[in-house]
Short mmCIF file of C-alpha atoms and ligand atoms in Angstrom, two decimals:
data_model
loop_
_atom_site.label_atom_id
_atom_site.label_comp_id
_atom_site.label_asym_id
_atom_site.label_seq_id
_atom_site.Cartn_x
_atom_site.Cartn_y
_atom_site.Cartn_z
CA MET A 848 -2.25 6.77 18.60
CA ILE A 849 -5.23 5.05 18.13
CA LYS A 850 -5.16 1.10 18.85
CA THR A 851 -8.21 -1.00 19.19
CA LYS A 852 -9.36 -4.56 19.79
CA LEU A 853 -9.00 -4.90 15.71
CA CYS A 854 -5.61 -4.11 15.85
CA ASP A 855 -4.69 -7.08 17.88
CA LEU A 856 -7.20 -9.26 16.36
CA LEU A 857 -5.71 -9.18 12.87
CA GLY A 858 -2.05 -7.95 14.18
CA ILE A 859 -2.56 -4.63 12.30
CA GLU A 860 -1.11 -1.10 13.64
CA TYR A 861 -3.87 1.08 12.69
CA PRO A 862 -7.57 -0.38 12.88
CA ILE A 863 -8.31 0.74 9.22
CA ILE A 864 -8.85 -2.23 6.76
CA GLN A 865 -9.21 -1.12 2.80
CA GLY A 866 -12.06 -2.18 1.22
CA GLY A 867 -11.57 -5.50 -1.33
CA MET A 868 -12.76 -3.61 -4.83
CA ALA A 869 -12.84 -5.85 -7.69
CA TRP A 870 -10.87 -4.98 -10.49
CA VAL A 871 -9.18 -2.45 -8.29
CA SER A 872 -7.34 -3.77 -5.42
CA THR A 873 -4.76 -5.62 -6.24
CA ALA A 874 -1.49 -6.90 -4.77
CA GLU A 875 0.00 -3.72 -5.39
CA LEU A 876 -2.52 -1.71 -3.04
CA ALA A 877 -2.71 -4.63 -0.47
CA ALA A 878 0.34 -4.58 0.29
CA ALA A 879 1.01 -0.80 0.26
CA VAL A 880 -2.24 -0.83 2.92
CA SER A 881 -0.38 -3.56 5.20
CA ASN A 882 2.97 -1.60 4.56
CA GLY A 883 1.56 1.49 5.81
CA GLY A 884 -0.12 -0.38 9.01
CA GLY A 885 -3.47 -1.15 7.76
CA LEU A 886 -4.38 -4.37 6.22
CA GLY A 887 -4.63 -4.63 2.61
CA ILE A 888 -7.28 -6.25 0.59
CA ILE A 889 -7.43 -8.26 -2.91
CA GLY A 890 -10.57 -8.14 -3.99
CA ALA A 891 -10.96 -11.54 -5.99
CA GLY A 892 -14.26 -10.82 -7.58
CA GLN A 893 -14.25 -12.56 -10.77
CA MET A 894 -10.71 -13.52 -11.12
CA PRO A 895 -10.38 -17.23 -12.35
CA ALA A 896 -8.09 -19.30 -9.07
CA ASP A 897 -4.98 -19.51 -10.67
CA ILE A 898 -4.86 -15.65 -11.40
CA LEU A 899 -5.53 -15.20 -7.51
CA ARG A 900 -3.06 -17.76 -6.74
CA GLU A 901 -0.59 -15.10 -8.57
CA GLU A 902 -2.07 -12.18 -6.72
CA ILE A 903 -1.44 -13.30 -3.67
CA ARG A 904 1.80 -14.30 -4.18
CA LYS A 905 2.64 -11.24 -5.35
CA ALA A 906 1.28 -9.45 -2.22
CA LYS A 907 3.22 -12.20 -0.48
CA GLN A 908 6.45 -10.89 -2.25
CA PHE A 909 5.67 -7.41 -1.70
CA THR A 910 4.78 -7.58 2.08
CA ASP A 911 5.88 -9.69 4.79
CA ARG A 912 2.59 -8.06 6.88
CA PRO A 913 -0.97 -9.48 7.05
CA PHE A 914 -2.65 -8.82 4.64
CA GLY A 915 -6.56 -10.47 3.01
CA VAL A 916 -8.39 -11.49 0.66
CA ASN A 917 -12.16 -10.19 -0.22
CA LEU A 918 -14.32 -13.30 -1.89
CA LEU A 919 -17.59 -12.29 -3.78
CA LEU A 920 -20.06 -15.01 -2.43
CA LEU A 921 -22.34 -14.76 -6.00
CA VAL A 922 -19.29 -15.58 -8.74
CA PRO A 923 -19.71 -19.35 -9.88
CA HIS A 924 -16.37 -20.69 -9.28
CA ILE A 925 -16.73 -19.51 -5.62
CA LYS A 926 -15.51 -23.02 -4.42
CA GLU A 927 -12.60 -22.70 -6.45
CA LEU A 928 -10.86 -19.54 -5.15
CA VAL A 929 -11.90 -20.50 -1.03
CA ASP A 930 -9.46 -23.64 -1.67
CA VAL A 931 -6.71 -21.09 -3.54
CA VAL A 932 -6.83 -18.87 -0.53
CA LEU A 933 -6.99 -22.15 1.94
CA ASP A 934 -4.32 -23.40 0.08
CA GLU A 935 -2.07 -20.44 0.28
CA LYS A 936 -3.09 -19.45 4.38
CA VAL A 937 -4.36 -16.11 3.60
CA ALA A 938 -4.22 -14.29 7.06
CA VAL A 939 -7.62 -12.59 6.70
CA VAL A 940 -10.67 -13.02 4.51
CA THR A 941 -13.67 -10.70 4.20
CA THR A 942 -16.80 -11.89 2.11
CA GLY A 943 -19.43 -10.14 -0.11
CA ALA A 944 -22.98 -10.74 -1.52
CA GLY A 945 -23.75 -13.19 0.49
CA ASN A 946 -23.50 -15.38 3.76
CA PRO A 947 -20.33 -17.34 4.02
CA GLY A 948 -21.32 -19.89 6.57
CA ALA A 949 -20.60 -22.69 4.91
CA TYR A 950 -16.59 -22.06 4.37
CA ILE A 951 -16.18 -20.19 7.94
CA SER A 952 -14.94 -23.31 9.67
CA LYS A 953 -12.71 -24.98 7.25
CA PHE A 954 -10.92 -21.13 7.56
CA LYS A 955 -10.92 -21.49 10.94
CA GLU A 956 -9.37 -24.60 10.84
CA ILE A 957 -6.11 -22.86 9.35
CA GLY A 958 -6.15 -19.63 11.40
CA THR A 959 -7.72 -17.52 8.71
CA LYS A 960 -9.80 -14.61 10.48
CA VAL A 961 -13.17 -14.64 8.97
CA ILE A 962 -14.68 -11.37 8.46
CA PRO A 963 -18.28 -10.71 6.25
CA VAL A 964 -19.43 -7.66 5.24
CA ILE A 965 -22.80 -7.35 6.25
CA PRO A 966 -25.86 -4.70 5.47
CA SER A 967 -28.57 -5.53 7.93
CA VAL A 968 -28.72 -6.89 12.11
CA ALA A 969 -29.99 -10.05 11.40
CA LEU A 970 -27.18 -11.23 9.29
CA ALA A 971 -24.58 -9.58 12.01
CA GLN A 972 -26.22 -11.93 14.10
CA ARG A 973 -26.09 -15.01 12.03
CA MET A 974 -22.44 -14.38 11.28
CA GLU A 975 -21.48 -14.30 14.74
CA LYS A 976 -23.48 -17.85 15.62
CA VAL A 977 -21.60 -19.02 13.00
CA GLY A 978 -17.79 -18.56 14.08
CA ALA A 979 -16.98 -14.61 12.23
CA ASP A 980 -13.96 -12.93 13.88
CA ALA A 981 -15.72 -9.68 13.25
CA VAL A 982 -18.55 -8.29 11.12
CA VAL A 983 -17.74 -5.25 7.92
CA ALA A 984 -21.49 -2.98 9.08
CA GLU A 985 -21.23 -1.33 5.20
CA GLY A 986 -23.98 0.96 4.41
CA THR A 987 -25.61 2.34 1.67
CA GLU A 988 -23.04 5.14 1.10
CA SER A 989 -20.41 2.78 0.08
CA GLY A 990 -19.76 2.19 -3.87
CA GLY A 991 -20.53 -1.45 -5.64
CA HIS A 992 -22.85 -3.53 -4.08
CA VAL A 993 -24.99 -1.94 -1.26
CA GLY A 994 -27.83 -2.34 1.38
CA GLU A 995 -30.61 -0.07 2.52
CA LEU A 996 -29.13 1.36 5.45
CA THR A 997 -26.74 4.47 6.02
CA THR A 998 -23.71 3.91 8.19
CA MET A 999 -24.98 6.22 10.94
CA ALA A 1000 -28.19 3.88 11.53
CA LEU A 1001 -26.58 0.76 11.01
CA VAL A 1002 -23.25 0.70 12.60
CA PRO A 1003 -24.90 1.64 16.39
CA GLN A 1004 -27.28 -1.11 15.75
CA VAL A 1005 -24.94 -3.76 15.11
CA VAL A 1006 -22.23 -2.64 17.90
CA ASP A 1007 -25.41 -3.42 19.66
CA ALA A 1008 -26.36 -6.83 18.36
CA VAL A 1009 -23.16 -8.86 18.15
CA ASN A 1010 -20.06 -9.36 20.70
CA ILE A 1011 -17.70 -9.47 18.17
CA PRO A 1012 -15.69 -6.50 16.69
CA VAL A 1013 -17.66 -4.24 14.08
CA ILE A 1014 -16.10 -2.78 11.58
CA ALA A 1015 -17.38 0.57 10.02
CA ALA A 1016 -18.14 1.28 6.24
CA GLY A 1017 -19.52 3.54 3.80
CA GLY A 1018 -19.04 7.17 3.22
CA ILE A 1019 -15.60 7.19 5.54
CA ALA A 1020 -12.74 8.88 4.03
CA ASP A 1021 -11.07 11.06 6.08
CA GLY A 1022 -10.37 11.59 9.91
CA ARG A 1023 -13.58 12.65 11.13
CA GLY A 1024 -15.30 9.49 9.89
CA LEU A 1025 -12.74 7.13 11.53
CA ALA A 1026 -13.85 9.20 14.70
CA ALA A 1027 -17.28 9.47 13.81
CA ALA A 1028 -17.17 5.25 13.77
CA LEU A 1029 -15.33 5.02 17.10
CA ALA A 1030 -18.45 7.24 18.07
CA LEU A 1031 -20.70 5.02 16.92
CA GLY A 1032 -18.71 2.04 18.68
CA ALA A 1033 -16.65 0.59 15.70
CA ALA A 1034 -13.67 -1.14 16.33
CA GLY A 1035 -12.04 0.01 12.90
CA ILE A 1036 -13.10 1.47 9.68
CA GLN A 1037 -13.47 -0.13 6.16
CA VAL A 1038 -12.06 2.51 3.59
CA GLY A 1039 -12.60 1.64 -0.07
CA THR A 1040 -12.95 4.80 -2.20
CA ARG A 1041 -10.42 6.49 -0.84
CA PHE A 1042 -7.41 4.18 -1.40
CA ILE A 1043 -8.90 4.06 -5.37
CA CYS A 1044 -6.96 7.33 -5.34
CA SER A 1045 -3.81 6.37 -3.75
CA THR A 1046 -0.59 6.36 -5.92
CA GLU A 1047 -0.03 2.63 -5.74
CA CYS A 1048 -3.95 1.56 -6.94
CA THR A 1049 -3.28 -0.23 -10.64
CA VAL A 1050 -6.70 0.84 -11.85
CA HIS A 1051 -7.21 2.90 -14.89
CA GLU A 1052 -6.33 6.62 -14.37
CA ASN A 1053 -9.50 7.89 -16.23
CA TYR A 1054 -11.01 6.11 -12.96
CA LYS A 1055 -9.05 8.11 -10.28
CA LYS A 1056 -9.70 11.31 -12.10
CA LYS A 1057 -13.70 10.78 -12.41
CA VAL A 1058 -13.34 9.64 -8.72
CA LEU A 1059 -11.47 12.87 -7.81
CA GLU A 1060 -13.87 15.29 -9.67
CA ALA A 1061 -16.88 13.61 -8.74
CA LYS A 1062 -19.01 16.05 -6.34
CA ASP A 1063 -21.58 14.79 -3.35
CA ARG A 1064 -24.53 13.73 -5.41
CA ASP A 1065 -22.83 12.58 -8.37
CA THR A 1066 -23.44 8.85 -7.36
CA VAL A 1067 -26.61 6.89 -8.23
CA VAL A 1068 -27.91 3.22 -7.28
CA THR A 1069 -28.12 1.80 -10.02
CA GLY A 1070 -29.70 -1.82 -10.60
CA ARG A 1071 -32.11 -2.15 -7.88
CA PRO A 1072 -34.59 -4.84 -9.95
CA THR A 1073 -32.01 -7.35 -10.49
CA GLY A 1074 -31.62 -7.68 -6.56
CA HIS A 1075 -27.84 -6.48 -7.16
CA PRO A 1076 -28.38 -2.72 -6.60
CA VAL A 1077 -24.76 -1.14 -7.03
CA ARG A 1078 -23.81 2.24 -6.66
CA ILE A 1079 -21.62 3.86 -9.47
CA ILE A 1080 -20.59 7.43 -10.04
CA LYS A 1081 -23.22 8.71 -12.64
CA ASN A 1082 -22.09 8.47 -16.47
CA LYS A 1083 -24.05 7.42 -19.32
CA LEU A 1084 -24.50 3.83 -18.52
CA ALA A 1085 -26.25 5.01 -15.04
CA ARG A 1086 -28.48 7.02 -17.13
CA GLU A 1087 -29.01 4.16 -19.68
CA PHE A 1088 -30.19 1.88 -16.33
CA GLU A 1089 -32.36 4.51 -15.04
CA LYS A 1090 -33.85 4.56 -18.62
CA LEU A 1091 -34.67 0.82 -18.44
CA GLU A 1092 -35.66 0.73 -14.57
CA LYS A 1093 -38.02 3.42 -15.63
CA GLU A 1094 -39.65 1.73 -18.37
CA CYS A 1095 -39.47 -1.88 -16.56
CA ALA A 1096 -37.65 -3.54 -18.63
CA PRO A 1097 -37.10 -7.11 -17.70
CA VAL A 1098 -34.58 -7.82 -15.15
CA GLU A 1099 -32.74 -10.08 -17.61
CA GLU A 1100 -31.61 -7.07 -19.79
CA LEU A 1101 -30.67 -5.04 -16.60
CA GLU A 1102 -28.75 -7.58 -15.63
CA LYS A 1103 -26.77 -7.86 -19.59
CA LEU A 1104 -26.79 -4.15 -19.57
CA GLY A 1105 -24.33 -4.78 -16.17
CA THR A 1106 -22.07 -7.28 -17.11
CA GLY A 1107 -18.69 -7.26 -18.14
CA LYS A 1108 -19.18 -3.38 -17.31
CA LEU A 1109 -16.55 -3.07 -13.60
CA LYS A 1110 -13.30 -4.38 -16.32
CA ALA A 1111 -13.92 -1.28 -18.97
CA ALA A 1112 -14.04 1.25 -16.33
CA ALA A 1113 -10.97 -0.07 -14.17
CA VAL A 1114 -8.62 -2.04 -16.88
CA ASP A 1115 -9.69 -0.09 -20.01
CA GLY A 1116 -10.62 3.64 -18.39
CA ASP A 1117 -14.26 3.34 -20.24
CA MET A 1118 -15.85 6.40 -18.05
CA GLU A 1119 -18.81 6.45 -20.35
CA PHE A 1120 -20.14 3.29 -20.40
CA GLY A 1121 -18.29 1.81 -17.83
CA SER A 1122 -19.56 0.51 -14.06
CA VAL A 1123 -17.66 3.54 -12.44
CA MET A 1124 -18.34 2.27 -8.67
CA ALA A 1125 -17.33 4.28 -5.87
CA GLY A 1126 -19.38 5.52 -2.47
CA GLN A 1127 -20.37 8.94 -1.82
CA SER A 1128 -17.59 9.72 -0.25
CA SER A 1129 -16.08 10.47 -3.54
CA GLY A 1130 -16.45 14.10 -2.88
CA LEU A 1131 -14.13 14.25 -0.08
CA VAL A 1132 -11.64 12.52 -2.36
CA LYS A 1133 -9.21 15.75 -3.80
CA SER A 1134 -5.88 14.40 -4.18
CA ILE A 1135 -3.84 10.71 -5.05
CA LYS A 1136 -1.57 10.27 -2.43
CA PRO A 1137 0.58 6.64 -1.49
CA ALA A 1138 -1.60 4.51 0.60
CA ALA A 1139 0.90 5.03 3.96
CA GLU A 1140 0.00 8.77 3.78
CA ILE A 1141 -3.50 8.12 3.74
CA LEU A 1142 -3.61 6.03 6.69
CA GLU A 1143 -1.08 8.69 8.59
CA ASP A 1144 -4.06 11.33 7.63
CA PHE A 1145 -6.75 9.22 8.78
CA ILE A 1146 -5.01 8.82 11.92
CA LYS A 1147 -3.80 12.33 12.64
CA GLU A 1148 -7.22 13.83 11.73
CA ALA A 1149 -9.05 11.59 13.90
CA GLU A 1150 -6.92 12.40 16.92
CA GLU A 1151 -7.31 15.76 16.32
CA VAL A 1152 -11.19 15.44 16.26
CA ILE A 1153 -10.98 13.40 19.47
CA VAL A 1154 -8.99 16.03 20.77
CA LYS A 1155 -11.43 19.02 20.21
CA ILE A 1156 -14.67 17.16 21.16
CA GLN A 1157 -13.17 16.59 24.37
CA ASN A 1158 -11.59 20.35 24.80
CA LEU A 1159 -15.45 20.85 23.75
CA VAL A 1160 -16.47 18.86 26.96
CA LYS A 1161 -14.40 20.88 29.17
CA GLU A 1162 -15.14 24.18 28.29
CA SER A 1163 -18.42 23.27 27.90
CA ASP A 1164 -18.46 22.54 31.78
CA LYS A 1165 -16.86 25.51 32.54
CA ARG A 1166 -19.80 27.21 31.13
O1 LIG B 1266 -20.10 -7.03 -2.00
C1 LIG B 1266 -20.05 -5.43 -1.79
N1 LIG B 1266 -19.76 -4.95 -2.92
C2 LIG B 1266 -19.69 -4.67 -3.93
S1 LIG B 1266 -19.44 -6.61 -5.17
C3 LIG B 1266 -19.18 -5.77 -6.30
S2 LIG B 1266 -19.15 -6.69 -7.63
C4 LIG B 1266 -20.92 -7.17 -8.43
N2 LIG B 1266 -21.20 -6.56 -9.27
C5 LIG B 1266 -22.03 -6.68 -9.95
C6 LIG B 1266 -23.58 -7.18 -8.99
C7 LIG B 1266 -23.06 -7.27 -7.41
C8 LIG B 1266 -21.86 -7.69 -7.48
C9 LIG B 1266 -19.68 -4.64 -6.43
N3 LIG B 1266 -19.56 -3.98 -4.84
N4 LIG B 1266 -20.26 -5.27 -0.96
C10 LIG B 1266 -20.35 -6.38 0.85
C11 LIG B 1266 -21.71 -6.05 0.94
N5 LIG B 1266 -22.44 -7.41 0.75
N6 LIG B 1266 -22.72 -5.27 0.66
C12 LIG B 1266 -24.06 -6.28 0.88
C13 LIG B 1266 -23.74 -7.37 0.85
C14 LIG B 1266 -24.79 -8.80 1.36
C15 LIG B 1266 -25.93 -8.66 0.97
C16 LIG B 1266 -26.65 -9.51 1.15
C17 LIG B 1266 -23.94 -9.47 2.28
C18 LIG B 1266 -24.44 -10.39 2.85
C19 LIG B 1266 -26.39 -10.70 2.00
O2 LIG B 1266 -26.65 -11.63 2.35
C20 LIG B 1266 -28.26 -12.31 1.77
C21 LIG B 1266 -27.78 -13.56 2.70
O3 LIG B 1266 -29.21 -13.59 3.38
O4 LIG B 1266 -27.50 -14.54 1.94
#
C-alpha cells in the first residue's frame, strides 16, 4: 500500500489524481476514478455554467467519494464557473493556464481544497503564499497546454521550494512513473493521458485509438507564438500549425486555427484536423481498461519497482 499526506489531505485511498481534461474528463470518468480510490476530476474547460452544474450533479449521483473540478482560468466566463463550484461545494478544485489567487480565499471559506497546476518554481511559491493546499508541478511531457520544464527537472525543484504537498504530472502513465515521482519527493501524481484510454472515458473512440497507436515521437507542441503552447498528437492540424509558424504567420491566424479543434477531436472524432491533446506518455498506453484497474496497476507496479530498488541496494551492500 502506498499512502501519502495527499491521501489524508483529499480523503482518498491512492495518491493519484486524474487530470481534468477539457472535453475529455466528464462526470463518468471522474466518478469512476474516485470510486476506484483516486481523485476524479471533471474538466470544466469552456463549458457553460449550467452544463458544469449538471456534470457535478451527475458525478454526485455516480459516487459518494470526493471528486474535483478543473477550472481553466483563461475562459471569459470563469467567474460564473467559480460560482457554480462554490455553490455545489465541490471537494477539490484544480486550476490551469493562469493564477487562481483571486479565488482561493472564497474556496477555502467553504473547505474546498485548491490545487493550482503550475509549470515553474516561482508560481508554486506564489500559490503557497496565497493559500493553495497543494500544487501540481506539470512538466512539458504533458498533453494540452504546457510549460517549458521537464517533470524530472521541475518536480524536485518545486519540492525544495514549498512546504505544501507537490503532485507530479507529465509523462507518468504507469507504476514506474509513480515510483519515480515519489523518489523526486512528490506526494502523488496527476495522470491524464492514461485515463483517456479508460473504459469509462466518454471521449470519441477515434481519440482513444489515436492515443493507443501513438509512439514515443508522435506528439508535438503547437502554437508557441500564441503564448499558449499546446501538445497534441501529430496530424494534419499539427502540420498546418508547423507551416504557419515557419511562415511567421500572425498570432491571430494561429489562434483561429486552434479554435474549436479540441471539441472536433473529442466529440466528433476528427483525427485529421482536430486537436488531439495527449502527452508524451501516449507511447506507454497499450490498452483500454476500467479506471479502477488502471489505478490498481499503478499501485501494484510502483510497489514492485520500489521493492526491486530496495533489493538492489541490499544486494549492492553484500558485494
Ligand atoms: O491547463 C493545462 N492544460 C491544458 S488547458 C487546455 S485547453 C487550452 N486550449 C487552448 C489553449 C490553451 C488551453 C489543454 N490543456 N495545464 C495546466 C497548466 N497550467 N499548464 C501550464 C499552466 C500555467 C501557465 C501559466 C499555469 C499558470 C500560469 O500562470 C501564468 C501567470 O503568471 O499568471
